Amino acid sequence: MAKSPGLPHRGCLSPDGILREIQINLLECKVCFEMFSSQQRERRPQNLSCGHVLCLECIAALSHPLLRKLECPFCRQLCSVDSTSHCQVLSDLHELLLSQTPPSSRSPKASLFSSTGLTRAALHLQAAFGGWGTLINPTGIAALGSKGTIVVVHDGEKRVVVFNVQGRKLHSFGRKGSATGDVRYPVDVAVTTSGYVVVTDAGDRAVKVFTSRGTHLLTVRKSLKLPWGVDTDACGNILVSDAQAGTLSQVKVDYGHGVILEHQTVISDLQCPKSVACCFGNGNIAVMERPTKTGKYQYRQLKVFTEDFDLLHQIDSFSLSLTATVRLNMSGVGFDRDGDVIVTDSDQGMVFSLGNLKDDRPVLTPLVADRLIRPVGTVLQNNTLIVLDSGDHTVKIYSAEAISSHFV
């Protein structure tokens, strides 16, 4: 039977959820992100000898022209082009779903969106780049400047990768290792308004600051047990959560001289705080807590603080589930330009807006569900929503324009 590069566990799914999983994980080539098709020769699904499935065009692109061999991008097994075979079962499944699905329902979740503003519009996939090899188990994303440059941390040989808006890799740095300037286990990344890149290194229990070109500037270690989420405020101050100590720290830095001016704990008694986000518009700070799992349910809690670190609002995933038609399992947090809170749900593969949380009850609005597997981070830039998807190791760009193009 054909293998998927890795089907995520979803628990009990609805019929619509099962169809969505089939479309995303079985009927799409995980190299070029195009749908398999028996009608187009280059899009025909082909079995490799290792069991994984690629489209014919990608097999031709990845194979050596003379040796007629390729390395499987998922399991690294060496496969012969001559030993590939047409995956008839996926072709038949594709045709069956097309014949049974009404045209009006082939865009899942479209009816969940209303029509005004970025966080109230149906967002469409515009581009996807990265993929296994370019990115390996990515964990954090941030925007560098206002021209669409993206910084991603992952498990590659060089841990920090910089892409332009077209998805072309510009450069990378933060070599895997234990020397000064190396990164052992990156978890999250943030970028200051002046362009300095801040990385949390859980393997080294430190926060490391680099220039935009990758020159190591300084390392923050004091009082950190397990640094996790990181963001910066409008003044360039670093906000970092400590999942083991249960704290949020603020680090003030003189970037010009590479000197730490002040390092203080600003919020304590948090329960395994991980994702952190700061809104440049109003200065609010959001922290996602992930307490120890109890039973089968992973309890998540979101707290929003003012810029002076006073608690403004808090809500947990269970309470949200009581007032919504979906069971939201929050995993990451961010803000849009209006101060609305945006959360990812890595279990369902969706991105939601919670509104500005000024009222007692959040306004839960689905933003993105199209072709997401395991979103772990978001960036809002130039009226587009950029999502880091660790499920297929990609960066995906969404906007309200109904145009879809793919860069790999």
Coordinates of C-alpha atoms in Angstrom, one line a residue, residues 12-307:
C12 CA -12.0 10.8 16.0
L13 CA -12.7 12.7 12.8
S14 CA -16.0 13.8 11.2
P15 CA -16.7 12.7 7.6
D16 CA -15.7 16.1 6.4
G17 CA -12.5 15.8 8.4
I18 CA -11.7 12.5 6.9
L19 CA -12.1 13.9 3.4
R20 CA -9.9 16.7 4.2
E21 CA -7.2 14.4 5.5
I22 CA -7.4 12.3 2.3
Q23 CA -7.1 15.4 0.1
I24 CA -4.1 16.8 2.0
N25 CA -2.2 13.7 2.9
L26 CA -2.9 11.2 0.1
L27 CA -3.9 13.1 -3.0
E28 CA -1.2 15.7 -3.1
C29 CA 2.5 15.3 -4.1
K30 CA 4.5 16.3 -1.1
V31 CA 7.3 17.7 -3.2
C32 CA 5.6 20.0 -5.6
F33 CA 2.3 20.3 -3.6
E34 CA 0.2 19.7 -6.8
M35 CA -2.8 17.4 -6.8
F36 CA -2.3 14.0 -8.3
S37 CA -4.2 13.4 -11.6
S38 CA -4.5 10.5 -13.9
Q39 CA -5.5 12.9 -16.7
Q40 CA -2.2 14.8 -16.7
R41 CA 0.8 12.6 -17.4
E42 CA 3.2 14.6 -15.3
R43 CA 0.8 14.5 -12.3
R44 CA 0.3 10.8 -12.3
P45 CA 1.1 9.2 -8.8
Q46 CA 4.1 6.8 -9.0
N47 CA 5.2 4.3 -6.4
L48 CA 8.8 4.3 -5.5
S49 CA 10.5 1.1 -4.4
C50 CA 10.5 2.3 -0.8
G51 CA 6.7 2.7 -0.9
H52 CA 6.4 6.5 -1.0
V53 CA 4.5 8.2 -3.8
L54 CA 5.5 11.1 -5.9
C55 CA 4.2 12.6 -9.1
L56 CA 5.9 11.6 -12.4
E57 CA 7.3 15.1 -12.9
C58 CA 9.0 15.2 -9.5
I59 CA 10.5 11.8 -10.0
A60 CA 12.0 13.0 -13.3
A61 CA 13.3 16.2 -11.7
L62 CA 14.9 14.4 -8.7
S63 CA 16.5 11.5 -10.6
H64 CA 20.0 11.4 -12.1
P65 CA 19.7 11.7 -15.9
L66 CA 22.2 8.9 -16.6
L67 CA 22.0 6.7 -13.5
R68 CA 18.2 6.9 -13.5
K69 CA 18.2 6.8 -9.7
L70 CA 16.9 9.2 -7.0
E71 CA 17.0 9.5 -3.3
C72 CA 13.5 9.4 -1.7
P73 CA 13.0 12.8 -0.2
F74 CA 11.2 11.3 2.8
C75 CA 13.1 8.2 3.8
R76 CA 16.4 8.8 1.9
Q77 CA 16.3 5.3 0.3
L78 CA 18.0 5.1 -3.1
C79 CA 15.4 4.1 -5.7
S80 CA 15.6 3.3 -9.4
V81 CA 13.4 5.1 -11.8
D82 CA 12.9 1.9 -13.8
S83 CA 11.4 0.2 -10.7
T84 CA 8.6 2.8 -10.2
S85 CA 5.0 1.9 -11.0
H86 CA 1.8 3.8 -11.4
C87 CA -0.2 4.0 -8.1
Q88 CA -3.6 3.1 -9.5
V89 CA -5.3 3.1 -6.1
L90 CA -4.6 6.8 -5.6
S91 CA -5.8 7.6 -9.2
D92 CA -9.0 5.7 -8.6
L93 CA -9.5 7.4 -5.2
H94 CA -9.0 10.8 -6.8
E95 CA -11.5 10.1 -9.5
L96 CA -14.0 8.7 -7.0
L97 CA -13.9 11.8 -4.8
L98 CA -14.2 14.1 -7.8
S99 CA -17.3 12.2 -9.0
Q100 CA -19.0 12.2 -5.6
T101 CA -18.1 15.8 -4.3
P102 CA -20.5 18.6 -5.4
P103 CA -18.6 21.5 -6.9
S104 CA -19.9 23.9 -4.3
S105 CA -18.3 21.9 -1.5
R106 CA -14.9 21.4 -3.0
S107 CA -13.5 24.4 -1.1
P108 CA -13.8 23.3 2.6
K109 CA -14.4 25.8 5.3
A110 CA -15.3 28.6 2.8
S111 CA -18.8 29.0 4.3
L112 CA -17.2 29.7 7.8
F113 CA -15.8 33.1 6.8
S114 CA -17.5 36.4 6.6
S115 CA -16.5 39.2 4.3
T116 CA -14.8 42.2 5.8
G117 CA -11.1 42.7 6.8
L118 CA -8.2 40.3 6.7
T119 CA -9.3 38.5 9.8
R120 CA -12.9 38.2 8.5
A121 CA -12.1 37.0 5.0
A122 CA -11.7 33.6 3.4
L123 CA -7.9 33.3 3.0
H124 CA -6.6 31.4 0.0
L125 CA -3.3 29.6 -0.4
Q126 CA -1.1 31.8 -2.6
A127 CA 2.3 30.1 -2.4
A128 CA 4.1 27.3 -0.5
F129 CA 7.9 26.9 -0.3
G130 CA 10.4 24.8 1.6
G131 CA 9.6 21.1 1.9
W132 CA 11.7 18.3 3.3
G133 CA 15.4 18.9 2.8
T134 CA 15.1 22.7 2.6
L135 CA 13.4 22.7 6.0
I136 CA 13.6 19.9 8.5
N137 CA 11.0 19.9 11.3
P138 CA 10.7 23.7 11.5
T139 CA 9.6 25.2 14.8
G140 CA 9.6 29.0 14.6
I141 CA 9.0 31.8 12.1
A142 CA 9.4 35.6 12.0
A143 CA 9.4 38.4 9.5
L144 CA 12.6 40.3 8.8
G145 CA 11.7 43.8 7.6
S146 CA 8.6 44.8 5.6
K147 CA 9.5 43.4 2.2
G148 CA 8.4 39.8 2.8
T149 CA 11.7 38.4 4.0
I150 CA 11.1 35.4 6.3
V151 CA 13.3 33.8 9.0
V152 CA 12.7 30.2 10.0
V153 CA 14.4 28.0 12.6
H154 CA 14.6 24.2 12.0
D155 CA 16.6 21.1 12.5
G156 CA 19.0 21.4 9.6
E157 CA 22.8 21.7 9.6
K158 CA 22.4 25.5 9.7
R159 CA 19.5 26.1 12.1
V160 CA 18.4 29.6 10.9
V161 CA 17.2 30.0 7.3
V162 CA 16.3 33.3 5.5
F163 CA 13.9 33.3 2.5
N164 CA 12.7 36.1 0.3
V165 CA 9.1 36.6 -0.5
Q166 CA 9.3 34.3 -3.6
G167 CA 10.5 31.5 -1.3
R168 CA 14.1 31.6 -2.5
K169 CA 16.7 30.7 0.1
L170 CA 18.9 33.8 0.7
H171 CA 21.3 32.5 3.3
S172 CA 21.5 30.4 6.5
F173 CA 23.5 30.5 9.7
G174 CA 23.6 29.1 13.3
R175 CA 25.4 25.9 12.6
K176 CA 24.4 22.9 14.6
G177 CA 27.0 22.5 17.4
S178 CA 28.1 23.7 20.8
A179 CA 30.6 26.4 19.9
T180 CA 29.9 30.1 20.5
G181 CA 27.4 31.2 17.8
D182 CA 26.2 27.6 17.2
V183 CA 22.6 26.5 17.9
R184 CA 21.9 23.1 19.4
Y185 CA 18.1 22.9 19.5
P186 CA 16.2 26.0 18.2
V187 CA 12.6 26.4 19.3
D188 CA 11.5 29.8 18.3
V189 CA 12.7 33.0 16.6
A190 CA 11.9 36.7 16.6
V191 CA 13.3 39.7 14.8
T192 CA 13.7 43.2 16.2
T193 CA 12.6 46.3 14.4
S194 CA 16.2 47.0 13.6
G195 CA 16.8 43.6 12.1
Y196 CA 18.5 41.5 14.8
V197 CA 17.5 37.9 14.9
V198 CA 16.7 36.3 18.3
V199 CA 16.7 32.5 18.7
T200 CA 15.7 30.4 21.7
D201 CA 18.1 27.5 22.0
A202 CA 16.6 24.9 24.4
G203 CA 19.5 22.6 23.9
D204 CA 21.9 25.2 25.2
R205 CA 19.3 26.7 27.6
A206 CA 20.0 30.2 26.2
V207 CA 18.7 33.0 24.0
K208 CA 21.1 33.9 21.2
V209 CA 21.1 37.1 19.2
F210 CA 22.5 37.4 15.7
T211 CA 22.7 40.1 13.0
S212 CA 20.5 39.7 10.0
R213 CA 23.5 38.2 8.1
G214 CA 24.2 35.6 10.9
T215 CA 27.0 37.2 12.9
H216 CA 26.6 36.1 16.6
L217 CA 26.2 39.2 18.8
L218 CA 25.5 37.9 22.3
T219 CA 24.1 35.0 24.4
V220 CA 21.6 35.3 27.2
R221 CA 21.8 32.6 29.9
K222 CA 21.2 34.2 33.3
S223 CA 18.2 32.6 35.2
L224 CA 17.0 30.6 32.2
K225 CA 16.2 26.9 32.7
L226 CA 14.3 26.0 29.5
P227 CA 13.8 29.1 27.2
W228 CA 11.0 28.5 24.7
G229 CA 8.9 31.1 23.1
V230 CA 10.3 34.5 22.1
D231 CA 9.2 37.8 20.7
T232 CA 10.4 41.4 20.8
D233 CA 8.4 44.6 21.5
A234 CA 8.5 47.9 19.6
C235 CA 11.5 49.0 21.6
G236 CA 13.5 45.9 20.7
N237 CA 13.3 44.4 24.2
I238 CA 13.3 40.6 24.2
L239 CA 10.4 38.7 25.8
V240 CA 11.2 35.0 26.4
S241 CA 9.1 32.3 28.2
D242 CA 10.7 29.7 30.3
A243 CA 8.8 26.4 30.1
Q244 CA 10.5 24.9 33.1
A245 CA 10.7 27.9 35.4
G246 CA 7.2 29.0 34.6
T247 CA 8.2 32.6 33.9
L248 CA 8.3 35.4 31.3
S249 CA 11.5 37.4 31.2
Q250 CA 12.2 40.8 29.6
V251 CA 15.8 41.4 28.3
K252 CA 16.9 44.9 27.4
V253 CA 19.9 44.9 25.0
D254 CA 22.3 47.5 23.6
Y255 CA 22.5 45.9 20.2
G256 CA 25.1 48.3 18.9
H257 CA 27.6 47.2 21.6
G258 CA 26.4 43.7 22.1
V259 CA 25.6 44.3 25.8
I260 CA 22.8 43.1 28.0
L261 CA 21.5 46.1 29.9
E262 CA 18.8 44.5 32.0
H263 CA 17.4 41.0 32.5
Q264 CA 14.4 40.6 34.8
T265 CA 11.5 38.3 35.4
V266 CA 8.3 40.2 34.6
I267 CA 5.7 37.5 35.1
S268 CA 6.0 34.4 37.3
D269 CA 3.7 31.5 38.3
L270 CA 2.9 30.5 34.7
Q271 CA 2.2 26.9 33.9
C272 CA 4.7 25.7 31.2
P273 CA 4.5 28.8 29.1
K274 CA 5.6 28.3 25.5
S275 CA 4.3 30.5 22.7
V276 CA 4.8 34.3 23.2
A277 CA 3.6 37.2 21.1
C278 CA 3.8 41.0 21.4
C279 CA 1.4 43.4 19.6
F280 CA 3.3 46.4 18.3
G281 CA 0.1 48.4 18.0
N282 CA -1.1 48.4 21.6
G283 CA 1.9 46.7 23.4
N284 CA -0.2 43.7 24.6
I285 CA 1.6 40.5 25.3
A286 CA 0.1 37.0 24.8
V287 CA 1.4 33.8 26.5
M288 CA 0.2 30.3 25.7
E289 CA 0.4 27.9 28.7
R290 CA 0.5 24.2 28.2
P291 CA 0.1 22.5 31.6
T292 CA 0.8 18.8 32.0
K293 CA -1.6 16.6 30.1
T294 CA -4.5 15.2 32.2
G295 CA -6.2 12.1 30.8
K296 CA -6.7 12.2 27.1
Y297 CA -7.2 16.0 26.9
Q298 CA -4.3 18.4 26.5
Y299 CA -5.4 21.5 28.5
R300 CA -4.2 24.9 27.0
Q301 CA -4.6 28.4 28.5
L302 CA -4.1 31.7 26.9
K303 CA -3.2 34.8 28.9
V304 CA -3.1 38.4 27.6
F305 CA -1.2 41.1 29.5
T306 CA -0.8 44.8 29.1
E307 CA 2.5 46.3 28.2

